[in-house]
Amino acid sequence: MTMDCSESLRMQATSRRALLLGGASFAAWAYLPKFARAADGRDPRFVTIILRGALDGLATVAPVGDPDYAGLHGAIALRADGPNAALMLDQFFGLHPAMPEFARMYRAKQAAVVHAVATSYRDRSHFDGQDVLESGFPGPGRVQSGWLNRALEALPKGERVTSALAVGPTTPLVLRGAAPTVGWAPTALPQAADDTAMRLLDLYQHRDPTLASALTQGLQLEKQAQGDEMKPKPGGGVAAMRLVARGAAKLMAADDGPRIGALAFDGWDTHANEGGAVGRLAQLLGGLDGALAEFQSGLGARWRDTVIVVATEFGRTARINGTEGTDHGTGTIALLAGGAVNGGRMITDWPGLKPANLYQARDLAPTTDLRAVIKGVLHDQFGLGERVLAETVFPDSAPARPMKGLIT
């Protein structure tokens, strides 16, 4: 398929994941859980960033040392030298040049990459792939709750903190469930939610101008979405990533602020004109890079106890298509960032890109289960046991043992 997929267009118009802010969902969620302060005095923070649309992992962290990479990715392949060269993480892998902040964190051992990673999902539907990614179940359509919400419910009981904040077009499935939230959703707003939004706006105009600005933009876009003005605005989504991260970081830095949050950005479905070192994907990655930098800056001293996990529903094809884009694939990357990350590492069982090594003769073959990565973070960051992770947080996932050594 060499043009924007019909499913993606349908989802933009009809689903709960309708695109706002011109290609990146304006979305930030944070939850204030009940859990005991760590015995060693740490006050851990955790953020998950969902990139909806399927990130091209081979373009973001390119295996420039693989002899088959350049031929498969063709005109959009990154290079180790020359104009707009990749930011080399080691002798084999190069980071996209639009992500200098992540490269800086990597060199400071506060960021890591897990490559050739995937969920348990092996088909290529965005909607089902996102449900698997966010629900934590091995297949789509199983539940209407998310793995992060179930992790919150399983945290050790401690000081009771009961409020929650949701800002965005819709609460991500990853954070849905029984836990109470106070928030705002601009898609098909009932009057009660609209009133809540206005109360939040009034509150944050006095307390947090950044979040007030974000809320105002979202409310304006909701009105547009109900009319005939649902058109992408160039650069809007990229700017929104930084804006949302800035507001979320400010909230999470407070002593009484949320410890756990989730963000979701749409627009990563690069079927055509993906671009290599420059272009559409480069703009998106620049927005993500800026969002990570906003978290580091805004969290201040809290950064040292923070882990951010960036994930997507699946990867993209190893070979570019006829419109210099990539189609729906399988293996991709997960990014880790934060002062608590045991960073400066490429973590991968690299499968290679020779034709015989590709999944279904077209995709990067996944060798690491994404659930193992997230489980490892939750185990080390919050002390969740392997049994609850395998049976409750990620049901039916016992073979995907928590990855060790991700946290310092």
mmCIF file of N, CA, C and O in Angstrom, residues 274-320:
data_model
loop_
_atom_site.group_PDB
_atom_site.id
_atom_site.type_symbol
_atom_site.label_atom_id
_atom_site.label_comp_id
_atom_site.label_asym_id
_atom_site.label_seq_id
_atom_site.Cartn_x
_atom_site.Cartn_y
_atom_site.Cartn_z
ATOM 1 N N GLU A 274 7.793 10.049 3.675
ATOM 2 C CA GLU A 274 8.257 9.972 5.061
ATOM 3 C C GLU A 274 9.439 10.899 5.307
ATOM 4 O O GLU A 274 9.544 11.516 6.364
ATOM 5 N N GLY A 275 10.300 10.992 4.314
ATOM 6 C CA GLY A 275 11.501 11.799 4.492
ATOM 7 C C GLY A 275 12.575 11.011 5.208
ATOM 8 O O GLY A 275 12.306 10.084 5.966
ATOM 9 N N GLY A 276 13.816 11.379 4.956
ATOM 10 C CA GLY A 276 14.936 10.732 5.617
ATOM 11 C C GLY A 276 15.421 11.568 6.774
ATOM 12 O O GLY A 276 14.732 11.743 7.778
ATOM 13 N N ALA A 277 16.616 12.138 6.619
ATOM 14 C CA ALA A 277 17.170 12.989 7.673
ATOM 15 C C ALA A 277 16.373 14.275 7.827
ATOM 16 O O ALA A 277 16.391 14.902 8.889
ATOM 17 N N VAL A 278 15.689 14.689 6.778
ATOM 18 C CA VAL A 278 14.795 15.842 6.841
ATOM 19 C C VAL A 278 13.457 15.428 6.246
ATOM 20 O O VAL A 278 13.369 14.475 5.489
ATOM 21 N N GLY A 279 12.385 16.152 6.617
ATOM 22 C CA GLY A 279 11.071 15.836 6.082
ATOM 23 C C GLY A 279 10.051 15.612 7.176
ATOM 24 O O GLY A 279 10.221 16.034 8.321
ATOM 25 N N ARG A 280 8.983 14.926 6.811
ATOM 26 C CA ARG A 280 7.839 14.773 7.714
ATOM 27 C C ARG A 280 8.202 14.037 9.000
ATOM 28 O O ARG A 280 7.895 14.498 10.101
ATOM 29 N N LEU A 281 8.862 12.877 8.879
ATOM 30 C CA LEU A 281 9.218 12.136 10.082
ATOM 31 C C LEU A 281 10.200 12.924 10.935
ATOM 32 O O LEU A 281 10.115 12.914 12.171
ATOM 33 N N ALA A 282 11.119 13.618 10.288
ATOM 34 C CA ALA A 282 12.086 14.437 11.038
ATOM 35 C C ALA A 282 11.373 15.483 11.889
ATOM 36 O O ALA A 282 11.767 15.741 13.034
ATOM 37 N N GLN A 283 10.324 16.092 11.360
ATOM 38 C CA GLN A 283 9.574 17.085 12.129
ATOM 39 C C GLN A 283 8.916 16.449 13.345
ATOM 40 O O GLN A 283 8.948 17.005 14.456
ATOM 41 N N LEU A 284 8.318 15.283 13.149
ATOM 42 C CA LEU A 284 7.684 14.587 14.268
ATOM 43 C C LEU A 284 8.698 14.199 15.334
ATOM 44 O O LEU A 284 8.466 14.380 16.536
ATOM 45 N N LEU A 285 9.829 13.654 14.901
ATOM 46 C CA LEU A 285 10.858 13.246 15.855
ATOM 47 C C LEU A 285 11.425 14.455 16.596
ATOM 48 O O LEU A 285 11.774 14.356 17.779
ATOM 49 N N GLY A 286 11.507 15.588 15.907
ATOM 50 C CA GLY A 286 11.949 16.804 16.578
ATOM 51 C C GLY A 286 10.981 17.216 17.680
ATOM 52 O O GLY A 286 11.393 17.682 18.746
ATOM 53 N N GLY A 287 9.666 17.043 17.436
ATOM 54 C CA GLY A 287 8.682 17.334 18.467
ATOM 55 C C GLY A 287 8.801 16.398 19.652
ATOM 56 O O GLY A 287 8.732 16.820 20.812
ATOM 57 N N LEU A 288 8.998 15.108 19.379
ATOM 58 C CA LEU A 288 9.188 14.134 20.454
ATOM 59 C C LEU A 288 10.457 14.443 21.242
ATOM 60 O O LEU A 288 10.452 14.398 22.483
ATOM 61 N N ASP A 289 11.529 14.758 20.537
ATOM 62 C CA ASP A 289 12.791 15.101 21.192
ATOM 63 C C ASP A 289 12.616 16.305 22.106
ATOM 64 O O ASP A 289 13.095 16.324 23.247
ATOM 65 N N GLY A 290 11.889 17.301 21.616
ATOM 66 C CA GLY A 290 11.623 18.481 22.428
ATOM 67 C C GLY A 290 10.782 18.162 23.645
ATOM 68 O O GLY A 290 10.987 18.730 24.726
ATOM 69 N N ALA A 291 9.824 17.234 23.498
ATOM 70 C CA ALA A 291 8.985 16.843 24.632
ATOM 71 C C ALA A 291 9.825 16.182 25.720
ATOM 72 O O ALA A 291 9.649 16.454 26.914
ATOM 73 N N LEU A 292 10.761 15.330 25.333
ATOM 74 C CA LEU A 292 11.637 14.687 26.318
ATOM 75 C C LEU A 292 12.493 15.723 27.035
ATOM 76 O O LEU A 292 12.700 15.645 28.252
ATOM 77 N N ALA A 293 12.982 16.709 26.283
ATOM 78 C CA ALA A 293 13.774 17.772 26.897
ATOM 79 C C ALA A 293 12.936 18.596 27.863
ATOM 80 O O ALA A 293 13.431 19.021 28.921
ATOM 81 N N GLU A 294 11.663 18.824 27.523
ATOM 82 C CA GLU A 294 10.774 19.569 28.421
ATOM 83 C C GLU A 294 10.568 18.814 29.731
ATOM 84 O O GLU A 294 10.504 19.420 30.813
ATOM 85 N N PHE A 295 10.460 17.503 29.652
ATOM 86 C CA PHE A 295 10.322 16.718 30.876
ATOM 87 C C PHE A 295 11.568 16.854 31.741
ATOM 88 O O PHE A 295 11.475 17.063 32.952
ATOM 89 N N GLN A 296 12.744 16.746 31.136
ATOM 90 C CA GLN A 296 13.967 16.856 31.930
ATOM 91 C C GLN A 296 14.067 18.226 32.589
ATOM 92 O O GLN A 296 14.368 18.348 33.779
ATOM 93 N N SER A 297 13.789 19.264 31.820
ATOM 94 C CA SER A 297 13.877 20.617 32.350
ATOM 95 C C SER A 297 12.811 20.874 33.403
ATOM 96 O O SER A 297 13.085 21.404 34.486
ATOM 97 N N GLY A 298 11.568 20.496 33.102
ATOM 98 C CA GLY A 298 10.458 20.810 33.988
ATOM 99 C C GLY A 298 10.444 20.003 35.272
ATOM 100 O O GLY A 298 9.969 20.483 36.305
ATOM 101 N N LEU A 299 10.943 18.777 35.239
ATOM 102 C CA LEU A 299 10.945 17.950 36.437
ATOM 103 C C LEU A 299 12.039 18.348 37.418
ATOM 104 O O LEU A 299 11.942 18.044 38.608
ATOM 105 N N GLY A 300 13.068 19.023 36.941
ATOM 106 C CA GLY A 300 14.122 19.480 37.835
ATOM 107 C C GLY A 300 14.748 18.334 38.604
ATOM 108 O O GLY A 300 15.165 17.324 38.030
ATOM 109 N N ALA A 301 14.775 18.450 39.926
ATOM 110 C CA ALA A 301 15.395 17.421 40.766
ATOM 111 C C ALA A 301 14.651 16.089 40.677
ATOM 112 O O ALA A 301 15.233 15.033 40.958
ATOM 113 N N ARG A 302 13.370 16.119 40.271
ATOM 114 C CA ARG A 302 12.597 14.877 40.163
ATOM 115 C C ARG A 302 13.057 14.018 38.979
ATOM 116 O O ARG A 302 12.731 12.830 38.924
ATOM 117 N N TRP A 303 13.760 14.612 38.048
ATOM 118 C CA TRP A 303 14.230 13.877 36.870
ATOM 119 C C TRP A 303 15.065 12.664 37.265
ATOM 120 O O TRP A 303 15.003 11.617 36.618
ATOM 121 N N ARG A 304 15.831 12.789 38.339
ATOM 122 C CA ARG A 304 16.725 11.693 38.724
ATOM 123 C C ARG A 304 15.966 10.427 39.087
ATOM 124 O O ARG A 304 16.516 9.321 39.044
ATOM 125 N N ASP A 305 14.694 10.552 39.472
ATOM 126 C CA ASP A 305 13.879 9.404 39.849
ATOM 127 C C ASP A 305 12.828 9.056 38.796
ATOM 128 O O ASP A 305 11.881 8.322 39.077
ATOM 129 N N THR A 306 13.006 9.568 37.590
ATOM 130 C CA THR A 306 11.993 9.442 36.538
ATOM 131 C C THR A 306 12.413 8.440 35.467
ATOM 132 O O THR A 306 13.583 8.364 35.093
ATOM 133 N N VAL A 307 11.431 7.690 34.959
ATOM 134 C CA VAL A 307 11.606 6.851 33.776
ATOM 135 C C VAL A 307 10.482 7.170 32.797
ATOM 136 O O VAL A 307 9.304 7.178 33.172
ATOM 137 N N ILE A 308 10.843 7.436 31.557
ATOM 138 C CA ILE A 308 9.889 7.640 30.471
ATOM 139 C C ILE A 308 10.056 6.492 29.479
ATOM 140 O O ILE A 308 11.180 6.203 29.059
ATOM 141 N N VAL A 309 8.955 5.849 29.124
ATOM 142 C CA VAL A 309 8.971 4.791 28.110
ATOM 143 C C VAL A 309 8.184 5.280 26.905
ATOM 144 O O VAL A 309 7.010 5.661 27.035
ATOM 145 N N VAL A 310 8.813 5.283 25.734
ATOM 146 C CA VAL A 310 8.166 5.682 24.485
ATOM 147 C C VAL A 310 7.923 4.421 23.661
ATOM 148 O O VAL A 310 8.862 3.665 23.393
ATOM 149 N N ALA A 311 6.659 4.193 23.265
ATOM 150 C CA ALA A 311 6.318 2.975 22.540
ATOM 151 C C ALA A 311 5.303 3.269 21.449
ATOM 152 O O ALA A 311 4.614 4.302 21.470
ATOM 153 N N THR A 312 5.179 2.352 20.503
ATOM 154 C CA THR A 312 4.251 2.484 19.385
ATOM 155 C C THR A 312 3.629 1.123 19.100
ATOM 156 O O THR A 312 4.142 0.097 19.564
ATOM 157 N N GLU A 313 2.514 1.089 18.327
ATOM 158 C CA GLU A 313 1.769 -0.166 18.200
ATOM 159 C C GLU A 313 2.478 -1.226 17.364
ATOM 160 O O GLU A 313 2.330 -2.413 17.601
ATOM 161 N N PHE A 314 3.220 -0.836 16.361
ATOM 162 C CA PHE A 314 4.061 -1.763 15.597
ATOM 163 C C PHE A 314 4.992 -0.936 14.730
ATOM 164 O O PHE A 314 4.910 0.296 14.720
ATOM 165 N N GLY A 315 5.899 -1.605 14.030
ATOM 166 C CA GLY A 315 6.861 -0.891 13.201
ATOM 167 C C GLY A 315 6.386 -0.726 11.772
ATOM 168 O O GLY A 315 5.181 -0.794 11.482
ATOM 169 N N ARG A 316 7.339 -0.527 10.871
ATOM 170 C CA ARG A 316 7.018 -0.312 9.471
ATOM 171 C C ARG A 316 7.912 -1.197 8.616
ATOM 172 O O ARG A 316 8.900 -1.764 9.094
ATOM 173 N N THR A 317 7.555 -1.342 7.362
ATOM 174 C CA THR A 317 8.285 -2.254 6.488
ATOM 175 C C THR A 317 9.751 -1.860 6.352
ATOM 176 O O THR A 317 10.106 -0.682 6.402
ATOM 177 N N ALA A 318 10.590 -2.875 6.177
ATOM 178 C CA ALA A 318 12.023 -2.617 6.015
ATOM 179 C C ALA A 318 12.320 -1.951 4.678
ATOM 180 O O ALA A 318 13.241 -1.135 4.574
ATOM 181 N N ARG A 319 11.524 -2.274 3.674
ATOM 182 C CA ARG A 319 11.735 -1.692 2.339
ATOM 183 C C ARG A 319 10.757 -0.546 2.124
ATOM 184 O O ARG A 319 9.566 -0.667 2.428
ATOM 185 N N ILE A 320 11.244 0.553 1.579
ATOM 186 C CA ILE A 320 10.358 1.675 1.287
ATOM 187 C C ILE A 320 9.438 1.322 0.125
ATOM 188 O O ILE A 320 9.740 0.432 -0.681
#
